[in-house]
Coordinates of C-alpha atoms in Angstrom, one line a residue:
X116 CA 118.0 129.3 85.2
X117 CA 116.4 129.6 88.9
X118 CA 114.7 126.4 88.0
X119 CA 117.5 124.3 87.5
X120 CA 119.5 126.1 90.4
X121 CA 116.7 125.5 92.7
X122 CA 116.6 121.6 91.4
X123 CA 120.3 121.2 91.7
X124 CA 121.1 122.9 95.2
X125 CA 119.4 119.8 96.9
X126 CA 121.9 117.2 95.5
X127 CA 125.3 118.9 97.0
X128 CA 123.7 119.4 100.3
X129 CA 122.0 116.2 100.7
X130 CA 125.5 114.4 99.5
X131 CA 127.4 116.6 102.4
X132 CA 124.3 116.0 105.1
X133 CA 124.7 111.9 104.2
X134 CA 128.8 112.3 104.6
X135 CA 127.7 114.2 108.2
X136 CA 125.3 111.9 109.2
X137 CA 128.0 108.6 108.1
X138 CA 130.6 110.2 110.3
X139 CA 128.0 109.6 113.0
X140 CA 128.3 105.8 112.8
X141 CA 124.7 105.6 113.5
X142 CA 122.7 103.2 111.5
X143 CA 121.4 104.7 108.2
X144 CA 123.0 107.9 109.6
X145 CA 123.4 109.0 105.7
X146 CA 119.7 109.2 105.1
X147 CA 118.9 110.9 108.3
X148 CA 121.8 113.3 107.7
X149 CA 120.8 113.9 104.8
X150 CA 117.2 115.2 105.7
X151 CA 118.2 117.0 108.5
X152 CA 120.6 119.2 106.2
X153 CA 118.3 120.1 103.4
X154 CA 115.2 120.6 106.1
X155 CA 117.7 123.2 108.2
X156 CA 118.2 125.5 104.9
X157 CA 114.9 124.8 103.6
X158 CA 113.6 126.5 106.9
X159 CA 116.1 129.1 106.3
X160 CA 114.8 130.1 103.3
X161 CA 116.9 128.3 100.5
X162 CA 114.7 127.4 98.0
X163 CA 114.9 123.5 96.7
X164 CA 112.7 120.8 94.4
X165 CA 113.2 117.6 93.5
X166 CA 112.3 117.1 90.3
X167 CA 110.4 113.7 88.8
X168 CA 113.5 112.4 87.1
X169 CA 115.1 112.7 90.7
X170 CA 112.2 111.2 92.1
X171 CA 111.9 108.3 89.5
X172 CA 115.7 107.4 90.0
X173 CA 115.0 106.8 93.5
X174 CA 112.1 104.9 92.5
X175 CA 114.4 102.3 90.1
X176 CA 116.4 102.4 92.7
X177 CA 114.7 100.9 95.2
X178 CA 113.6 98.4 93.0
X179 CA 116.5 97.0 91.7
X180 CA 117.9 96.7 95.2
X181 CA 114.9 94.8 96.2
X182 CA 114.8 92.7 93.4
X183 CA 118.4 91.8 93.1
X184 CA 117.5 90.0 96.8
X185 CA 114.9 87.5 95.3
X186 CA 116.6 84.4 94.3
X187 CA 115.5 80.9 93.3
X188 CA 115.6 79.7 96.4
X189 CA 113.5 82.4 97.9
X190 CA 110.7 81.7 95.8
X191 CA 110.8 77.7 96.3
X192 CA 110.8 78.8 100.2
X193 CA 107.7 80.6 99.3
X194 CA 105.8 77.0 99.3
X195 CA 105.3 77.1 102.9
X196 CA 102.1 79.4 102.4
X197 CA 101.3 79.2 106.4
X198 CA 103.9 82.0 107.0
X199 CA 102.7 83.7 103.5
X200 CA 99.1 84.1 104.7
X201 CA 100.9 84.8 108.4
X202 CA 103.0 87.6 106.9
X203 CA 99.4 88.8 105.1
X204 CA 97.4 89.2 107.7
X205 CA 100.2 91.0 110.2
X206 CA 100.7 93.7 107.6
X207 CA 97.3 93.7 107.1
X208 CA 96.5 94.2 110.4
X209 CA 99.5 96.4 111.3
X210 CA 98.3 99.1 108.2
X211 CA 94.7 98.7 110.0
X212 CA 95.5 99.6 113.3
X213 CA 97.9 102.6 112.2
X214 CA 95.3 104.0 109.9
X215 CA 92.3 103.8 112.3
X216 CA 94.6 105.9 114.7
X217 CA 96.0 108.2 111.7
X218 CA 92.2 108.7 110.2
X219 CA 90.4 108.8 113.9
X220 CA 92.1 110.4 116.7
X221 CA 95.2 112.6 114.5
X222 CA 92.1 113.6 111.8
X223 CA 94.3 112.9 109.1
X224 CA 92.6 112.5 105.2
X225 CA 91.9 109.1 104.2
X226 CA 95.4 108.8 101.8
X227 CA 97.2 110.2 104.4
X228 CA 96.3 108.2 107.1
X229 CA 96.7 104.9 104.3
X230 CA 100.4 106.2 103.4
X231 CA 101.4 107.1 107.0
X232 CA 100.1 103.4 108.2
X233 CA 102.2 101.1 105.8
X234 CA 104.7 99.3 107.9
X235 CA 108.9 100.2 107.0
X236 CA 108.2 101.5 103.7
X237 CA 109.2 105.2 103.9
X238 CA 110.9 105.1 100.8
X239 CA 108.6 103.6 99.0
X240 CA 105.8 105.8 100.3
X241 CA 107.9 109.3 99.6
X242 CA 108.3 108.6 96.0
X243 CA 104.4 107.9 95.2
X244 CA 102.9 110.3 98.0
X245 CA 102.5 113.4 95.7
X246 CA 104.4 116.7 95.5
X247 CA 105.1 118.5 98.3
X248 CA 103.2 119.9 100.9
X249 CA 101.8 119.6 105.0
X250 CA 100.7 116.2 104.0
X251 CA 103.3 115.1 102.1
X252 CA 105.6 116.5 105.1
X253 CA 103.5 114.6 108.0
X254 CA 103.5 111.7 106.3
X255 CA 107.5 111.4 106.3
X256 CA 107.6 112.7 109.7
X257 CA 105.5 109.7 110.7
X258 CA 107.6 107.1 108.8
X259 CA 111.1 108.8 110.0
X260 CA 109.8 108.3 113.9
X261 CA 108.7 105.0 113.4
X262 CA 112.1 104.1 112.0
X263 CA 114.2 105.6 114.1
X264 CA 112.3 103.7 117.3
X265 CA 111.9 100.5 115.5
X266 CA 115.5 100.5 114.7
X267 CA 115.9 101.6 118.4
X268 CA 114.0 98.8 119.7
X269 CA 116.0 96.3 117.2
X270 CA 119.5 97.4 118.2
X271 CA 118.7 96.7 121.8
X272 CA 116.7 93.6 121.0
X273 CA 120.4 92.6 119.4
X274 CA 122.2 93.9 122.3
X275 CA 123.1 96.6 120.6
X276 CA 125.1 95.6 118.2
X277 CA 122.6 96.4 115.1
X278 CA 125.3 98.7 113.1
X279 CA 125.5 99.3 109.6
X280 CA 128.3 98.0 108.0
X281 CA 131.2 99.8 105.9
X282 CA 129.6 100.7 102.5
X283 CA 131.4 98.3 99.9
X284 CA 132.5 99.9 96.1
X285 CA 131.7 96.4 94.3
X286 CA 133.8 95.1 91.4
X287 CA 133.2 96.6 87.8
X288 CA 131.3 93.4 87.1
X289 CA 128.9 94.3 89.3
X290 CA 128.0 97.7 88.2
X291 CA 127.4 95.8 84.8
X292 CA 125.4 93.5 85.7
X293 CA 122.7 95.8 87.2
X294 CA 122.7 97.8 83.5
X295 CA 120.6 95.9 81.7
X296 CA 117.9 94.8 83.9
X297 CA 118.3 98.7 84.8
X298 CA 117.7 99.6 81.0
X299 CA 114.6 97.1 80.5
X300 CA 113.1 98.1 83.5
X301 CA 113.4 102.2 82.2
X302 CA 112.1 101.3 78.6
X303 CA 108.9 99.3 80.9
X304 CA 108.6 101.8 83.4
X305 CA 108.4 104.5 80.6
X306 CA 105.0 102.6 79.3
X307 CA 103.4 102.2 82.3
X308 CA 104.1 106.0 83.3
X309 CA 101.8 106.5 79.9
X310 CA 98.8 104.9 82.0
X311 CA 99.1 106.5 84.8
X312 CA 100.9 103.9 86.8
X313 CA 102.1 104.7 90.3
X314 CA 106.0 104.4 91.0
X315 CA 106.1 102.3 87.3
X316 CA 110.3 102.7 88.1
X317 CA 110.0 100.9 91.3
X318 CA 107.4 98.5 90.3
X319 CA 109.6 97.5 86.9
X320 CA 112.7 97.9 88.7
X321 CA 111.9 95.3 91.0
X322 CA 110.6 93.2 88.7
X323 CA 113.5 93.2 85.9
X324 CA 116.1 92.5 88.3
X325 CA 114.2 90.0 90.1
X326 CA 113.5 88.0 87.1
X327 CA 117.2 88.2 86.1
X328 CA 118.3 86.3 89.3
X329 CA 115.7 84.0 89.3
X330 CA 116.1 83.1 85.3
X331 CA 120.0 83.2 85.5
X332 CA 121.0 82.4 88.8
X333 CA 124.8 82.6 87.5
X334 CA 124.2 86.7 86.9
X335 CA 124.8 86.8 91.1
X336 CA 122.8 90.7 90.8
X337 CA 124.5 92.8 93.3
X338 CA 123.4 96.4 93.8
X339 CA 126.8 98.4 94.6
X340 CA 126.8 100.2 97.9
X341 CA 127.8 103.4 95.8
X342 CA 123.9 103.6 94.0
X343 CA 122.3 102.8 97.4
X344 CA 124.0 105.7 98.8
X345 CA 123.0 107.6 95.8
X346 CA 119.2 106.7 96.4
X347 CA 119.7 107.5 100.2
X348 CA 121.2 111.1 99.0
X349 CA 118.4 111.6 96.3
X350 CA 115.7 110.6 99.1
X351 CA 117.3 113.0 102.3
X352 CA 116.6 115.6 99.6
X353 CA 113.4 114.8 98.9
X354 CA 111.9 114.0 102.4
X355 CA 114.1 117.1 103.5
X356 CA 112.6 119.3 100.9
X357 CA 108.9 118.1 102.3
X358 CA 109.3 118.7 105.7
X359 CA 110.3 122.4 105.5
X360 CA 106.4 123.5 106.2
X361 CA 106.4 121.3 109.4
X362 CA 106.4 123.6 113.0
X363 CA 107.4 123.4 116.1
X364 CA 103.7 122.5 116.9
X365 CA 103.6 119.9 113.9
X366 CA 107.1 118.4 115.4
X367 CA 105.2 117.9 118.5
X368 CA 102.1 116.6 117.2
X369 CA 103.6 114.3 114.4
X370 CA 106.0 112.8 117.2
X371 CA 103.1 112.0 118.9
X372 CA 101.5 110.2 116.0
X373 CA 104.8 108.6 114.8
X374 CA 105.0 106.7 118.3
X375 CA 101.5 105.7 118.6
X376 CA 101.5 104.6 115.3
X377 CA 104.6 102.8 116.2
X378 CA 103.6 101.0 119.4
X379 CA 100.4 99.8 117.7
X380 CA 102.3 98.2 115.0
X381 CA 104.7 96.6 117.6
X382 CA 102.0 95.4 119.1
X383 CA 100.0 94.2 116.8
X384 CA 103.1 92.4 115.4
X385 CA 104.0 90.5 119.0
X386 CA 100.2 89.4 118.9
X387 CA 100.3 88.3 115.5
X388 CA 103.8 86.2 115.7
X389 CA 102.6 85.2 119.0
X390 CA 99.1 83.1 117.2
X391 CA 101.2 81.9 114.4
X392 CA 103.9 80.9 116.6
X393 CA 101.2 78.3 118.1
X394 CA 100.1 77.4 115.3
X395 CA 102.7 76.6 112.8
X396 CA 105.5 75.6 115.6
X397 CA 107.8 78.0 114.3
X398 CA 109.9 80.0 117.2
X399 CA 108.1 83.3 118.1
X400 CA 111.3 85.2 117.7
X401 CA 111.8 84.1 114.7
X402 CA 108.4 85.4 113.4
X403 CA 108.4 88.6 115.3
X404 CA 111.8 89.6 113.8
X405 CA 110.3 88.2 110.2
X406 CA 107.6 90.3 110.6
X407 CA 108.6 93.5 112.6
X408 CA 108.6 96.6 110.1
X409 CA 112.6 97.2 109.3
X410 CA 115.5 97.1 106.5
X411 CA 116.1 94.0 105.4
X412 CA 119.8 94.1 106.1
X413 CA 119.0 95.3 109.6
X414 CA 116.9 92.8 110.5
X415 CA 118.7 90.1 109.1
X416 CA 121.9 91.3 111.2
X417 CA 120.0 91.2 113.9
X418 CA 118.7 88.0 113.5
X419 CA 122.3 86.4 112.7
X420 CA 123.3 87.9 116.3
X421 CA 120.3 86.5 117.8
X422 CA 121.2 83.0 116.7
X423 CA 117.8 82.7 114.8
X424 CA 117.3 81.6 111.1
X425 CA 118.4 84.5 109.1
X426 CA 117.3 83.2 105.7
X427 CA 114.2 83.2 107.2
X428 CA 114.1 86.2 108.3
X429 CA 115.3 87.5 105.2
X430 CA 113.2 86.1 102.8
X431 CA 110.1 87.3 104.5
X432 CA 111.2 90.9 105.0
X433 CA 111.8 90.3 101.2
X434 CA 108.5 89.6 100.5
X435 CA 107.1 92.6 102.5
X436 CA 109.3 94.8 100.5
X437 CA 107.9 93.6 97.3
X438 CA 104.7 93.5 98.2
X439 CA 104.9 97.0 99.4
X440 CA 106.7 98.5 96.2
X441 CA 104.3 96.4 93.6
X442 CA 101.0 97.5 95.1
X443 CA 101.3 101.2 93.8
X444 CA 101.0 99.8 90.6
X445 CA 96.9 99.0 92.0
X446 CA 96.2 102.3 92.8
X447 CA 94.8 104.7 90.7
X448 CA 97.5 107.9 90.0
X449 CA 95.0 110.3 91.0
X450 CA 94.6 108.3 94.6
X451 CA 97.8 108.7 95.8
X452 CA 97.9 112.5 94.9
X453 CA 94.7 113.5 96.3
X454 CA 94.4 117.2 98.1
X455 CA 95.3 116.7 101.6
X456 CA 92.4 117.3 104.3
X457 CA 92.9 119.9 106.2
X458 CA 93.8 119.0 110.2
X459 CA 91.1 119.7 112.9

């Protein structure tokens, strides 16, 4: 009976955190409301886990929202493979630079510093990062800094206008359509788990629902606001839950690391869009707000107010996303749950 108290408590005050945070009106003020809450009684001693099914329905999640995004159309834009192999290399390059930092200077283990360096994934990375722990904790820490000063640096790069928008119920139709690529995508996910696959939820998730809109363009897949808000509730808790280890002398140090890692991926990503910009023509906005780690909703807002091309933009934040929440799947289980090293 504990057990299930102490894997229930999380959900009610995770919900009321989010409802705090949206009263803010600060962008993705549920998710960061959310964490804050549960890490506050955490620290106070209230006892809280997430447990896997919690974990994995944040994982399918994730993946049907990004996969109810692919369209046809996406993947015939796709043929350009200049900007493919453009969008490659600067995530390539921007998980080099952040690890190198991570792994050298903050003496972080070799998973750690791999997990803390991919670019806008947080979500992605919290649901395959292992159970809970110092290094399970600094690695979110890392990933909420960056965030929070990439999506800084994006508001005012959209004159500040970068809010999110009203959360919208959907029709019933909606919340049917999502069922059965949902269903598939369980029955899937539940084989891979049997080999050991990382995040099989998010991987089939994506995958199912992705297929569906491509194959049956007339389905129009549309994840309700409602289940994203669910997955953003189910996530405070479980990044919340993580950080409750962290000190005042981690806060420090992991803020630290969070903004390096973040002003080496900014970098890296002006440089980057900068070389392609000269040599595939395209506008070097355009490709730095393509490329920049950030939600794809954000950044596509963004670049509607900047006058750029937003399908664009979209599609290739798109493809980051996927490529981020497939590669688990080519890791080994064991990897991605390795004992943390010890700081020096």
């Amino acid at each position: 009976m504990k057990t299930v108290f102490e894997s229930l408590i999380p959900i009610p005050v995770a919900a009321l955190g989010a409802w705090l945070g949206y009263m803010t009106g600060l962008p993705l003020g549920e998710l960061i409301g959310a964490i804050c809450l549960v890490t506050a009684l955490s620290k106070m001693g209230v006892r809280m886990r997430m447990p896997y099914p919690f974990v994995a329905t944040v994982q399918l999640l994730l993946g049907v929202s990004v996969g109810s995004i692919v369209t046809a159309s996406m993947m015939r834009e796709l043929t350009d493979f200049s900007i493919l192999v453009g969008l490659l290399i600067c995530m390539t390059t921007q998980i080099f630079v952040g690890y190198n930092w991570l792994r050298r200077m903050e003496r972080w283990g070799h998973i750690e510093s791999l997990l803390g360096s991919i670019p806008g994934a947080m979500a992605a990375v919290m649901t395959v990062s292992g159970e809970e722990g110092p290094a399970s904790g600094r690695i979110a820490f890392v990933h909420i800094v960056r965030l929070l000063a990439l999506l800084l640096v994006v508001t005012i790069i959209a004159g500040g206008h970068a809010e999110s928008a009203a959360p919208m119920l959907g029709s019933f139709d909606d919340y049917l359509g999502v069922i059965p690529p949902a269903i598939a995508a369980v029955v899937v996910g539940y084989l891979l788990e049997r080999f050991d696959v990382p995040a099989p939820y998010m991987l089939t998730g994506l995958i199912c629902t992705a297929a569906v809109n491509v194959g049956f363009p007339q389905a129009h897949l549309h994840v309700p606001d409602p289940l994203a808000i669910v997955a953003l509730i189910l996530l405070g808790g479980l990044i919340g839950i993580r950080l409750k280890d962290i000190t005042f002398k981690d806060f420090v140090r992991y803020i630290r690391a969070g903004l390096v890692v973040t002003a080496l991926t900014f970098c890296t990503t002006l440089l980057v869009a900068f070389a392609f910009s000269k040599l595939t023509g395209k506008p070097f906005l355009s490709l730095f707000m393509s490329w920049v780690p950030g939600g794809v909703e954000v950044m596509t807002a963004a670049a509607l107010l900047l006058k750029l091309d937003p399908a664009f933009v979209m599609l290739n934040h798109v493809v980051r996303m996927s490529i981020i929440h497939i590669s688990p799947a080519f890791l080994p289980k064991r990897l991605l749950q390795e004992n943390p090293q010890p700081e020096q």
